[in-house]
PDB file of C-alpha atoms in Angstrom:
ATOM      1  CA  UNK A1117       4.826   7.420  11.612  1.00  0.00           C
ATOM      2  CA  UNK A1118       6.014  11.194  11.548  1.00  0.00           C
ATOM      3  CA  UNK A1119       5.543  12.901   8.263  1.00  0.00           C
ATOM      4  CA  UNK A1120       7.413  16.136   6.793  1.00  0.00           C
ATOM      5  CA  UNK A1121       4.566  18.605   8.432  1.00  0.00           C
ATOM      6  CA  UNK A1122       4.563  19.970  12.043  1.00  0.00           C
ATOM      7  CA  UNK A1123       2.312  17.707  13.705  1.00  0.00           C
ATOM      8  CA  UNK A1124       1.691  15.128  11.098  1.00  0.00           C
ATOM      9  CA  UNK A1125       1.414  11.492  12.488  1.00  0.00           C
ATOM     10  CA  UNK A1126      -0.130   8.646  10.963  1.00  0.00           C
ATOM     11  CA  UNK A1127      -0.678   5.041  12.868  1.00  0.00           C
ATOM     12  CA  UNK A1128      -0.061   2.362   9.586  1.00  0.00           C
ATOM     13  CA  UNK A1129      -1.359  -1.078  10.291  1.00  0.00           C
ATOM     14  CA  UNK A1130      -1.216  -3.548   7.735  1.00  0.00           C
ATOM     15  CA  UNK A1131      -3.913  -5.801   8.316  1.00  0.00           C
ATOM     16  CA  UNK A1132      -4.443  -8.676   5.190  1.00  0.00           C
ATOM     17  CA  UNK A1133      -1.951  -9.241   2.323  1.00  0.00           C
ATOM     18  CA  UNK A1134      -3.746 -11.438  -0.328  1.00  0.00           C
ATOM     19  CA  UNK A1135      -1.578 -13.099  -3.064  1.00  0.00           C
ATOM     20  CA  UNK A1136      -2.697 -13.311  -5.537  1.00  0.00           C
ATOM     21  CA  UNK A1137      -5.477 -10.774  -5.890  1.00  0.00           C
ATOM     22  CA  UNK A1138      -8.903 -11.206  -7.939  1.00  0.00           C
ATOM     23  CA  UNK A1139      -9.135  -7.972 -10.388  1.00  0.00           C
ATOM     24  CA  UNK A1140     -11.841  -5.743  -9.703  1.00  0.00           C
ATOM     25  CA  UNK A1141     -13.403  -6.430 -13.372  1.00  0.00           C
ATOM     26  CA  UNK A1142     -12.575  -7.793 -16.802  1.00  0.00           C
ATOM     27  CA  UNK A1143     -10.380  -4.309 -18.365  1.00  0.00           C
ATOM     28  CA  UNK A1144      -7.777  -4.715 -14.957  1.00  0.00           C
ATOM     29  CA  UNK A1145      -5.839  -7.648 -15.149  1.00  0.00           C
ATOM     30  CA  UNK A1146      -2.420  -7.938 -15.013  1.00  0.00           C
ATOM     31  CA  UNK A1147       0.619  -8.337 -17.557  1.00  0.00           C
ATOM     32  CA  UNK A1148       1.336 -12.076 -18.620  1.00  0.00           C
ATOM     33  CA  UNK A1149       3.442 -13.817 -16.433  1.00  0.00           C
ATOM     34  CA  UNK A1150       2.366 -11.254 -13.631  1.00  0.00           C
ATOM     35  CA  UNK A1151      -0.132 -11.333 -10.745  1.00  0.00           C
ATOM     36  CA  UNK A1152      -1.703  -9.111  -8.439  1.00  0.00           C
ATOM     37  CA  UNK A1153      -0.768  -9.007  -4.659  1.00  0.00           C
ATOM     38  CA  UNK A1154      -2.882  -6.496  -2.427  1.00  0.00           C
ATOM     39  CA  UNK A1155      -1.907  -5.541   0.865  1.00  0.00           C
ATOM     40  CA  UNK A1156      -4.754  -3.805   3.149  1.00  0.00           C
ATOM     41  CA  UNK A1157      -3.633  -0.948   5.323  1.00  0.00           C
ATOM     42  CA  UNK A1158      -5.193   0.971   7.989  1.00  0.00           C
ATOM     43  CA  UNK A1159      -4.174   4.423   7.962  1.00  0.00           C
ATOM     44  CA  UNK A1160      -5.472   6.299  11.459  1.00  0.00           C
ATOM     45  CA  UNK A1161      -4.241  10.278  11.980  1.00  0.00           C
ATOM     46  CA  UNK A1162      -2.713  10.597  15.712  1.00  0.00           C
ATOM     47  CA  UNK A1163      -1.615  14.047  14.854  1.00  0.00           C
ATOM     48  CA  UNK A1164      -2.476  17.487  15.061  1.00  0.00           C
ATOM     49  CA  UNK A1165      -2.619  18.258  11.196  1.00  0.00           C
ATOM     50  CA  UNK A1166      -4.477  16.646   8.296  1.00  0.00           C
ATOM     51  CA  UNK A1167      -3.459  13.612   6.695  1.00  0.00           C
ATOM     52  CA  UNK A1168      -4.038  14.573   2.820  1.00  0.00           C
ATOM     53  CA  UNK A1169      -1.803  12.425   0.399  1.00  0.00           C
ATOM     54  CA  UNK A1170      -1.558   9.413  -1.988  1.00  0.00           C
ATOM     55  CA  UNK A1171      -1.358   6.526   0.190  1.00  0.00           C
ATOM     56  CA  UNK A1172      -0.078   4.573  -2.671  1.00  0.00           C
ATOM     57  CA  UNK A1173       2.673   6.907  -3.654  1.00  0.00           C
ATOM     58  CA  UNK A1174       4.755   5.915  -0.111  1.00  0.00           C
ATOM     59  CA  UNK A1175       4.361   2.311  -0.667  1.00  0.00           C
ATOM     60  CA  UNK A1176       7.016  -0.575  -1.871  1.00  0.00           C
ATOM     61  CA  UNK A1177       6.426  -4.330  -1.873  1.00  0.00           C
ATOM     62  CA  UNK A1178       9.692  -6.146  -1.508  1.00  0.00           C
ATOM     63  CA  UNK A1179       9.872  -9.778  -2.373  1.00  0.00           C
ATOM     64  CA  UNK A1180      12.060 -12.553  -1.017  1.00  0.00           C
ATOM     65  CA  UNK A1181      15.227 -12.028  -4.068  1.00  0.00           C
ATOM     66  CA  UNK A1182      15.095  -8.156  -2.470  1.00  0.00           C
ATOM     67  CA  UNK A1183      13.426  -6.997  -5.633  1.00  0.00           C
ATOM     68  CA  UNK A1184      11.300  -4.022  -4.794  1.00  0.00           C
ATOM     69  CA  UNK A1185       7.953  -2.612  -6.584  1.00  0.00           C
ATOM     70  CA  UNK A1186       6.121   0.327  -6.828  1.00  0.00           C
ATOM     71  CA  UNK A1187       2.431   0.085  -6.548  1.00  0.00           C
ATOM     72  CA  UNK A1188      -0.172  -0.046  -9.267  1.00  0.00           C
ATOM     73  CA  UNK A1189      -2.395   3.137  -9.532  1.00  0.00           C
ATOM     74  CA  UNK A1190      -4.805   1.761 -12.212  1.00  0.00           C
ATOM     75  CA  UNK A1191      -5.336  -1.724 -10.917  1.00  0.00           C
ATOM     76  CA  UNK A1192      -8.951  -2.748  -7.916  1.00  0.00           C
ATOM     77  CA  UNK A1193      -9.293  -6.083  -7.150  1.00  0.00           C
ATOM     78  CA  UNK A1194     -12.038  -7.942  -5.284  1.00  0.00           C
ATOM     79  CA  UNK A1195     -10.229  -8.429  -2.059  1.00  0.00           C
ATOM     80  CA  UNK A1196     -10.673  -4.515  -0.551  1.00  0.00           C
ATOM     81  CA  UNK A1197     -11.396  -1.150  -1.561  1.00  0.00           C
ATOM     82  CA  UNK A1198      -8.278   1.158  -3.051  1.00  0.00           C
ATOM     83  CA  UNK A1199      -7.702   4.380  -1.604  1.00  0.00           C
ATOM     84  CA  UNK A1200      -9.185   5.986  -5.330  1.00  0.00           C
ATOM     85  CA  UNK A1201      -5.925   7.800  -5.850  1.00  0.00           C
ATOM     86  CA  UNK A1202      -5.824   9.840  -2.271  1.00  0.00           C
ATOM     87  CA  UNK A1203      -6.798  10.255   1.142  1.00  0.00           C
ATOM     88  CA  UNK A1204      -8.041  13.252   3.190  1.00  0.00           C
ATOM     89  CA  UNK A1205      -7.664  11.541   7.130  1.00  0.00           C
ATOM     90  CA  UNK A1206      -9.024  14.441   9.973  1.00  0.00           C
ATOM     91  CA  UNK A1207      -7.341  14.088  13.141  1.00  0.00           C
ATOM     92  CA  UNK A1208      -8.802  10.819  15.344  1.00  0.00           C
ATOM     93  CA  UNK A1209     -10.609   9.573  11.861  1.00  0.00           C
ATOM     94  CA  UNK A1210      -9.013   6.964   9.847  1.00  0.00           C
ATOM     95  CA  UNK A1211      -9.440   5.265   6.554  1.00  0.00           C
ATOM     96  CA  UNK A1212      -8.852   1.378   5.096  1.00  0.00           C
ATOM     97  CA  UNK A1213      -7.917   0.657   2.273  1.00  0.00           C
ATOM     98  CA  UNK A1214      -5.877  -1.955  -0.377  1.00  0.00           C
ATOM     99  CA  UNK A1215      -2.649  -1.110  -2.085  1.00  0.00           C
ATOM    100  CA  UNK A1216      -2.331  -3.424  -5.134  1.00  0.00           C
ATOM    101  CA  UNK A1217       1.204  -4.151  -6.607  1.00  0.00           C
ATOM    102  CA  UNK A1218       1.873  -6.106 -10.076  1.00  0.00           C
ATOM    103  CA  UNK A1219       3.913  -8.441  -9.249  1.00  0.00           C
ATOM    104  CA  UNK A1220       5.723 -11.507 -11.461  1.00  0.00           C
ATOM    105  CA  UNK A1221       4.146 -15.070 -10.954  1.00  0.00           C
ATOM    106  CA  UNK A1222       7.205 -16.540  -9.087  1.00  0.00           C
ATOM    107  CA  UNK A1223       8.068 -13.308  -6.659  1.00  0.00           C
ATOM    108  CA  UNK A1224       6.950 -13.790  -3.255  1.00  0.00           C
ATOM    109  CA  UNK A1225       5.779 -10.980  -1.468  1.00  0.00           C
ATOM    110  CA  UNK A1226       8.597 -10.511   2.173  1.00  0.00           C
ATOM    111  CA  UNK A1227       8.310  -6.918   3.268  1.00  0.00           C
ATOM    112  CA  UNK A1228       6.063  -3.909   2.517  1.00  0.00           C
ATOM    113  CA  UNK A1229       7.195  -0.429   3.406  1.00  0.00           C
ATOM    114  CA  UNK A1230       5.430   2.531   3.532  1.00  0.00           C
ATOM    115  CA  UNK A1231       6.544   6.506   4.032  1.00  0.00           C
ATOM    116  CA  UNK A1232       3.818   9.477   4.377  1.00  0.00           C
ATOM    117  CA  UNK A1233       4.597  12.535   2.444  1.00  0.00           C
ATOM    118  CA  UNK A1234       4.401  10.149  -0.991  1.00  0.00           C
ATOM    119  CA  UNK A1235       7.475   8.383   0.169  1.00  0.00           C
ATOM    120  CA  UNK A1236       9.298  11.545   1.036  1.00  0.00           C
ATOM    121  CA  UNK A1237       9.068  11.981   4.835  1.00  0.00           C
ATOM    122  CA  UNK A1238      12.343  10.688   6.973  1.00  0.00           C
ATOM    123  CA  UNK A1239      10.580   7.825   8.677  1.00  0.00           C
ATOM    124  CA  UNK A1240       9.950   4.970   6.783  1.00  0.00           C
ATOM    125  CA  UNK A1241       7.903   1.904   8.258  1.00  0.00           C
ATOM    126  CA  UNK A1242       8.250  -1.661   7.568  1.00  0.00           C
ATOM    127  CA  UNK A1243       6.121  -5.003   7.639  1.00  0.00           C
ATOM    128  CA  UNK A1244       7.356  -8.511   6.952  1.00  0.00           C
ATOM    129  CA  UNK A1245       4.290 -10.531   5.080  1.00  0.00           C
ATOM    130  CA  UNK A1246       2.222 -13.347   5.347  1.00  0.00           C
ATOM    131  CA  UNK A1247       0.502 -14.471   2.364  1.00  0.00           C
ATOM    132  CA  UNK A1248      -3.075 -15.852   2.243  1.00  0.00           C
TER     133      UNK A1248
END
């Protein structure tokens, strides 16, 4: 994916969805009637600047009625490590991590898309999902 910056290119791969996700501890859990749903991403730079953002900021979980969702900045959960708020990817490194949505008990998780930039860059990606 191409972001807003000369040079700025970002390989996304999403590599696990888990539905629903285990909070990280007892203070993080989510809203009655709601569950968490974490999708793991690989983020690798492929281009010529640095890769320094909120990973979470781009993203969107989409569920089967076409209702969308923003990601939750607050919430970890036992399946994977969160970004922590923002990533700072050199060019050829790259960084894992798990985006965590809130999400009601009865949604089911279709498509997640993702933009660099925070969700402001021209080229938006998108993954249909498979639950585990």
């Amino acid at each position: 994916m191409e972001g807003r910056d000369p040079g700025l290119k970002v390989a996304v791969t999403v590599s696990q969805v888990v539905s629903p996700a285990t909070p990280a501890d007892s203070f993080t859990k989510p809203q009655t009637g709601q569950r968490f749903v974490a999708v793991q991403v690989m983020l690798t730079n492929q281009g010529q600047a640095v890769y320094s953002d909120s990973p979470t900021n781009g993203a969107c979980l989409i569920d089967a009625e076409g209702q969308q969702y923003r990601a939750s900045i607050i919430a970890n959960v036992r399946e994977g490590q969160s970004f922590g708020g923002s990533a700072t990817i050199n060019t050829g490194d790259s960084r894992k991590g798990v985006i965590v949505f809130e999400v009601p008990e009865t949604a089911k998780p279709a498509k997640f898309q993702f933009a660099l930039n925070s969700g402001l860059a021209d080229q938006k990606g998108e993954w249909e999902l498979s639950t585990t």
